[in-house]
Coordinates of C-alpha atoms in Angstrom, one line a residue:
M1 CA 0.0 0.0 0.0
E2 CA 1.4 3.4 -1.0
K3 CA 2.4 5.6 1.9
E4 CA 1.0 8.7 0.2
F5 CA -2.4 7.0 0.1
L6 CA -2.2 5.6 3.7
Y7 CA -1.0 8.6 5.6
K8 CA -3.8 11.1 5.2
N9 CA -5.9 13.0 7.7
R10 CA -9.3 11.3 7.5
S11 CA -12.5 11.4 9.5
F12 CA -14.0 8.2 10.8
S13 CA -16.5 8.1 7.9
S14 CA -13.7 8.6 5.5
C15 CA -11.8 5.7 7.0
L16 CA -14.8 3.4 6.6
N17 CA -15.4 4.6 3.0
T18 CA -11.7 4.4 2.0
A19 CA -11.5 0.9 3.4
Y20 CA -14.6 -0.2 1.4
V21 CA -13.3 1.4 -1.8
W22 CA -9.8 -0.2 -1.4
F23 CA -11.4 -3.6 -0.6
C24 CA -13.6 -3.4 -3.7
D25 CA -10.8 -2.2 -6.0
N26 CA -8.4 -4.9 -4.8
F27 CA -11.0 -7.7 -4.3
K28 CA -9.7 -9.9 -7.1
T29 CA -6.1 -9.6 -5.8
I30 CA -7.3 -10.4 -2.3
V31 CA -9.1 -13.5 -3.5
R32 CA -6.2 -14.5 -5.6
V33 CA -3.7 -14.6 -2.7
T34 CA -6.1 -16.0 -0.1
W35 CA -8.3 -18.5 -1.9
L36 CA -6.1 -21.6 -1.4
P37 CA -5.5 -21.2 2.4
L38 CA -9.1 -20.1 2.9
L39 CA -10.4 -23.2 1.0
I40 CA -8.3 -25.6 3.2
Y41 CA -9.2 -23.5 6.2
S42 CA -12.9 -23.8 5.6
I43 CA -12.7 -27.6 5.1
F44 CA -10.9 -27.9 8.4
A45 CA -13.3 -25.6 10.1
G46 CA -16.3 -27.6 8.9
L47 CA -14.7 -30.8 10.0
S48 CA -13.8 -29.5 13.5
L49 CA -17.4 -28.3 14.0
V50 CA -18.8 -31.6 12.9
C51 CA -16.7 -33.3 15.5
T52 CA -18.4 -31.2 18.2
L53 CA -21.9 -32.0 17.1
R54 CA -24.0 -34.0 19.6
D55 CA -25.4 -36.2 16.8
A56 CA -26.0 -39.9 17.5
R57 CA -23.8 -40.9 14.6
I58 CA -20.9 -38.7 15.7
V59 CA -21.2 -39.9 19.3
E60 CA -21.3 -43.6 18.1
F61 CA -18.2 -43.1 15.9
A62 CA -16.4 -41.4 18.8
E63 CA -17.2 -44.3 21.2
Q64 CA -16.3 -47.0 18.7
S65 CA -13.0 -45.3 17.5
P66 CA -11.9 -42.8 20.1
G67 CA -8.3 -42.7 18.9
L68 CA -9.3 -42.0 15.3
F69 CA -11.9 -39.4 16.4
L70 CA -9.5 -37.6 18.6
T71 CA -6.8 -37.6 15.9
I72 CA -9.3 -36.1 13.3
F73 CA -10.3 -33.4 15.8
I74 CA -6.7 -32.5 16.7
V75 CA -5.6 -32.4 13.0
A76 CA -8.7 -30.3 12.1
S77 CA -8.0 -27.8 14.9
I78 CA -4.3 -27.5 14.0
G79 CA -5.3 -27.1 10.4
V80 CA -7.7 -24.3 11.2
L81 CA -5.0 -22.3 13.0
A82 CA -2.3 -23.0 10.4
C83 CA -4.4 -22.1 7.4
Y84 CA -5.8 -19.0 9.2
L85 CA -2.3 -17.7 9.8
W86 CA -1.4 -18.6 6.2
A87 CA -4.3 -16.6 4.8
W88 CA -3.7 -13.6 7.0
S89 CA 0.1 -13.6 6.2
R90 CA -0.6 -13.5 2.5
L91 CA -3.2 -10.7 2.9
L92 CA -0.8 -8.6 5.0
S93 CA 1.8 -8.9 2.3
L94 CA -0.5 -6.7 0.2
L95 CA -0.4 -4.1 2.9
N96 CA 3.1 -4.0 4.3
G97 CA 5.1 -5.7 1.5
L98 CA 6.7 -8.4 3.6
T99 CA 6.9 -12.0 2.7
G100 CA 4.4 -14.5 4.0
K101 CA 6.9 -16.2 6.4
K102 CA 7.8 -12.8 8.0
N103 CA 4.1 -11.9 8.3
I104 CA 3.4 -15.3 10.1
L105 CA 6.1 -14.4 12.6
L106 CA 4.7 -10.9 13.0
L107 CA 1.2 -12.4 13.6
L108 CA 2.5 -14.8 16.2
I109 CA 4.4 -12.1 18.0
L110 CA 1.3 -9.9 18.0
F111 CA -0.9 -12.8 19.2
L112 CA 1.4 -13.8 22.0
S113 CA 1.9 -10.2 23.0
D114 CA -1.9 -9.7 23.3
I115 CA -2.1 -12.8 25.4
V116 CA 0.6 -11.4 27.8
I117 CA -1.2 -8.1 28.0
G118 CA -4.5 -9.9 28.6
F119 CA -3.0 -12.0 31.4
I120 CA -1.5 -8.9 33.1
I121 CA -4.8 -7.0 32.9
G122 CA -6.8 -10.1 33.9
G123 CA -4.4 -10.8 36.8
I124 CA -4.7 -7.2 38.1
L125 CA -8.5 -7.3 37.9
F126 CA -8.8 -10.8 39.4
G127 CA -6.5 -9.8 42.3
G128 CA -8.3 -6.5 42.9
C129 CA -11.8 -8.2 42.9
W130 CA -10.6 -11.0 45.2
L131 CA -9.3 -8.5 47.7
L132 CA -12.5 -6.5 47.5
F133 CA -14.7 -9.5 48.0
R134 CA -12.6 -10.7 50.9
H135 CA -12.6 -7.3 52.5
Q136 CA -16.4 -6.9 52.3
G137 CA -17.1 -10.6 53.1
V138 CA -19.5 -11.1 50.2
T139 CA -19.8 -13.5 47.3
P140 CA -19.1 -12.3 43.7
A141 CA -22.7 -12.8 42.7
A142 CA -24.0 -10.8 45.6
F143 CA -21.5 -8.0 44.9
L144 CA -22.5 -7.8 41.3
L145 CA -26.2 -7.7 42.1
D146 CA -25.7 -4.9 44.7
N147 CA -23.3 -2.9 42.6
W148 CA -24.2 -3.7 39.0
L149 CA -24.1 -0.1 37.9
V150 CA -20.6 0.4 39.3
C151 CA -19.5 -2.8 37.7
L152 CA -21.0 -1.8 34.3
I153 CA -19.2 1.6 34.4
G154 CA -16.0 -0.1 35.4
F155 CA -16.3 -2.6 32.5
I156 CA -16.9 0.3 30.0
V157 CA -13.9 2.2 31.3
I158 CA -11.6 -0.9 31.0
L159 CA -12.9 -1.5 27.5
L160 CA -12.2 2.1 26.5
L161 CA -8.7 1.9 27.9
T162 CA -8.0 -1.1 25.7
L163 CA -8.9 0.7 22.5
P164 CA -5.5 2.4 22.1
L165 CA -4.1 -1.1 21.5
A166 CA -5.9 -1.1 18.2
Y167 CA -3.7 1.8 17.0
A168 CA -0.6 0.1 18.4
S169 CA -1.5 -3.2 16.6
A170 CA -2.1 -1.5 13.3
R171 CA 1.1 0.4 13.6
Y172 CA 3.1 -2.8 14.3
I173 CA 1.5 -4.4 11.2
M174 CA 2.4 -1.5 8.9
K175 CA 5.8 -0.8 10.6
P176 CA 7.0 -4.3 11.3
D177 CA 10.6 -3.1 12.0
T178 CA 9.3 -1.7 15.3
S179 CA 8.6 -3.6 18.5
Y180 CA 5.0 -4.0 19.7
L181 CA 5.6 -4.4 23.4
L182 CA 8.7 -2.2 23.8
D183 CA 7.0 0.6 21.9
L184 CA 3.8 0.5 24.0
P185 CA 5.0 3.3 26.4
K186 CA 5.0 5.5 23.3
T187 CA 2.2 4.2 21.1
Y188 CA -0.3 3.8 24.0
P189 CA -0.3 7.5 25.0
T190 CA -0.7 8.4 21.3
G191 CA -3.7 6.1 21.0
L192 CA -5.1 7.5 24.2
R193 CA -4.7 11.0 22.9
H194 CA -7.0 10.0 19.9
L195 CA -9.3 7.9 22.0
G196 CA -12.5 9.6 20.8
F197 CA -11.6 9.1 17.2
I198 CA -10.7 5.4 17.8
F199 CA -13.9 4.9 19.8
I200 CA -16.3 6.3 17.2
T201 CA -14.5 4.5 14.3
T202 CA -14.6 1.2 16.2
L203 CA -18.2 1.7 17.3
I204 CA -19.5 2.5 13.8
T205 CA -17.5 -0.3 12.2
G206 CA -18.7 -2.8 14.9
I207 CA -22.3 -1.8 14.3
I208 CA -22.1 -2.2 10.5
T209 CA -20.1 -5.4 10.5
G210 CA -22.2 -6.8 13.3
I211 CA -25.4 -6.5 11.3
I212 CA -23.6 -8.1 8.3
A213 CA -22.3 -10.9 10.6
I214 CA -25.8 -11.7 11.9
V215 CA -27.0 -12.1 8.3
I216 CA -24.0 -14.3 7.4
A217 CA -24.4 -16.4 10.5
L218 CA -28.2 -16.8 10.2
P219 CA -28.1 -20.2 8.3
Q220 CA -25.5 -21.5 10.8
L221 CA -27.6 -20.3 13.7
I222 CA -30.7 -22.1 12.3
L223 CA -28.9 -25.4 11.8
M224 CA -27.3 -25.2 15.3
T225 CA -30.7 -24.4 16.9
A226 CA -32.3 -27.4 15.0
Q227 CA -29.5 -29.7 16.1
T228 CA -29.7 -28.6 19.7
I229 CA -33.5 -29.1 19.8
S230 CA -33.0 -32.6 18.2
A231 CA -30.3 -33.5 20.7
F232 CA -32.5 -32.4 23.6
G233 CA -35.4 -34.5 22.2
V234 CA -33.2 -37.6 21.9
Q235 CA -32.1 -37.2 25.5
Q236 CA -35.8 -37.2 26.4
G237 CA -36.3 -40.5 24.5
D238 CA -37.7 -39.1 21.2
P239 CA -36.3 -40.2 17.9
S240 CA -34.0 -37.9 16.0
G241 CA -35.7 -35.9 13.4
M242 CA -32.5 -34.9 11.6
P243 CA -32.2 -36.1 8.0
G244 CA -29.3 -38.1 6.8
Y245 CA -27.7 -35.2 5.0
F246 CA -27.7 -32.9 8.0
I247 CA -24.1 -33.5 9.0
P248 CA -22.7 -32.7 5.5
L249 CA -25.0 -29.8 5.2
H250 CA -23.9 -28.4 8.6
G251 CA -20.2 -28.9 7.7
A252 CA -20.6 -27.2 4.2
T253 CA -22.5 -24.3 5.8
T254 CA -19.7 -23.8 8.3
A255 CA -17.1 -23.8 5.5
V256 CA -18.9 -21.1 3.5
T257 CA -19.6 -19.1 6.6
T258 CA -16.0 -19.0 7.7
I259 CA -14.9 -17.8 4.3
L260 CA -17.4 -14.9 4.4
F261 CA -16.4 -14.0 8.0
F262 CA -12.8 -13.9 6.9
Y263 CA -13.4 -11.3 4.3
L264 CA -15.6 -9.3 6.7
T265 CA -12.7 -9.3 9.1
V266 CA -10.4 -8.1 6.3
Y267 CA -12.6 -5.0 5.9
M268 CA -12.4 -4.4 9.7
L269 CA -8.6 -4.6 9.5
L270 CA -8.6 -2.1 6.6
V271 CA -10.6 0.3 8.7
S272 CA -8.0 0.0 11.5
V273 CA -5.2 0.5 9.1
F274 CA -6.6 3.7 7.6
M275 CA -7.5 4.9 11.1
Y276 CA -3.8 4.4 12.0
G277 CA -2.7 6.3 9.0
S278 CA -4.9 9.2 9.9
I279 CA -3.6 9.3 13.5
E280 CA 0.0 9.2 12.2
K281 CA -0.7 12.1 9.9
E282 CA -2.3 14.1 12.7
E283 CA 0.7 13.3 14.9
E284 CA 3.1 14.5 12.2
V285 CA 1.3 17.8 11.9
R286 CA 1.1 18.1 15.6
H287 CA 4.9 17.6 16.0
A288 CA 5.6 20.0 13.2
T289 CA 3.4 22.7 14.9
L290 CA 5.2 22.2 18.2
I291 CA 8.6 22.5 16.6
S292 CA 7.6 25.7 14.8
E293 CA 6.2 27.2 18.0
E294 CA 9.4 26.4 19.9
A295 CA 11.7 27.7 17.2
P296 CA 13.1 31.2 17.9
T297 CA 11.7 34.0 15.9
D298 CA 13.8 36.4 13.8
N299 CA 13.6 39.1 16.5
E300 CA 14.8 36.6 19.1
Q301 CA 17.7 35.6 16.9
Q302 CA 19.0 39.2 16.4
P303 CA 21.5 40.3 19.1
K304 CA 20.5 43.0 21.4
T305 CA 22.2 46.4 21.0
F306 CA 22.7 48.9 23.7

């Protein structure tokens, strides 16, 4: 992606629109570089979901051949992760110009770093809540019921404080020569300074993609609901009403749904990238303004005469 096109001062609506235009203009290229890993990924995703179905035939197969069943499930799960990284690495090559192998390493570092950050935040929250519950001598359920508004506000504040990480992540993707964790003391305050812009962009993107995601997932939700009702009826002694083609249909639906969700996530990533580019441009202008304000004027540079 050209730097001149990326680093521009944009509004949140412009970020959404630019991401959509870039996605449509480069859709053929995106499909060309991701179709193979996505095809294998969707097959593994459908297979792994079929393994989790509480269908009588699946349960019987698992009981008769537990080793083979477990092997299929493990291979399918590993295949999902591997092909997912493969697809994303090839897509990121279009954005940052790195090779697929380097992007896989970049994604792993980003994923592991987010896990570390999540553990730190979770540990602090868990420790603080444990001390609070112990000090007041109440159970977590009773505390939540009595202080639900305070807990809700606290959850919203924590969620807002994690939003600057979206800027830090996008910056690391587009500037892979930097360090994600080591640069957080610098990138997090920058993201915090643009918290309102990040919040409204993320909120609008989430609403739009959420509506689309519900439409995409509707066939899958219908099949899962039918399967759950059938499994509950079987437990009550009723015969299964599922047709013989239900398992292949569920697996195929999952495969198609995962592909559509991937491209929806691509659009969300593009919005984050253009949001990052806009913040970088604003920071560049801001630093230039500060330097010009601190520079001595012509009158200050002239020596005083007496």
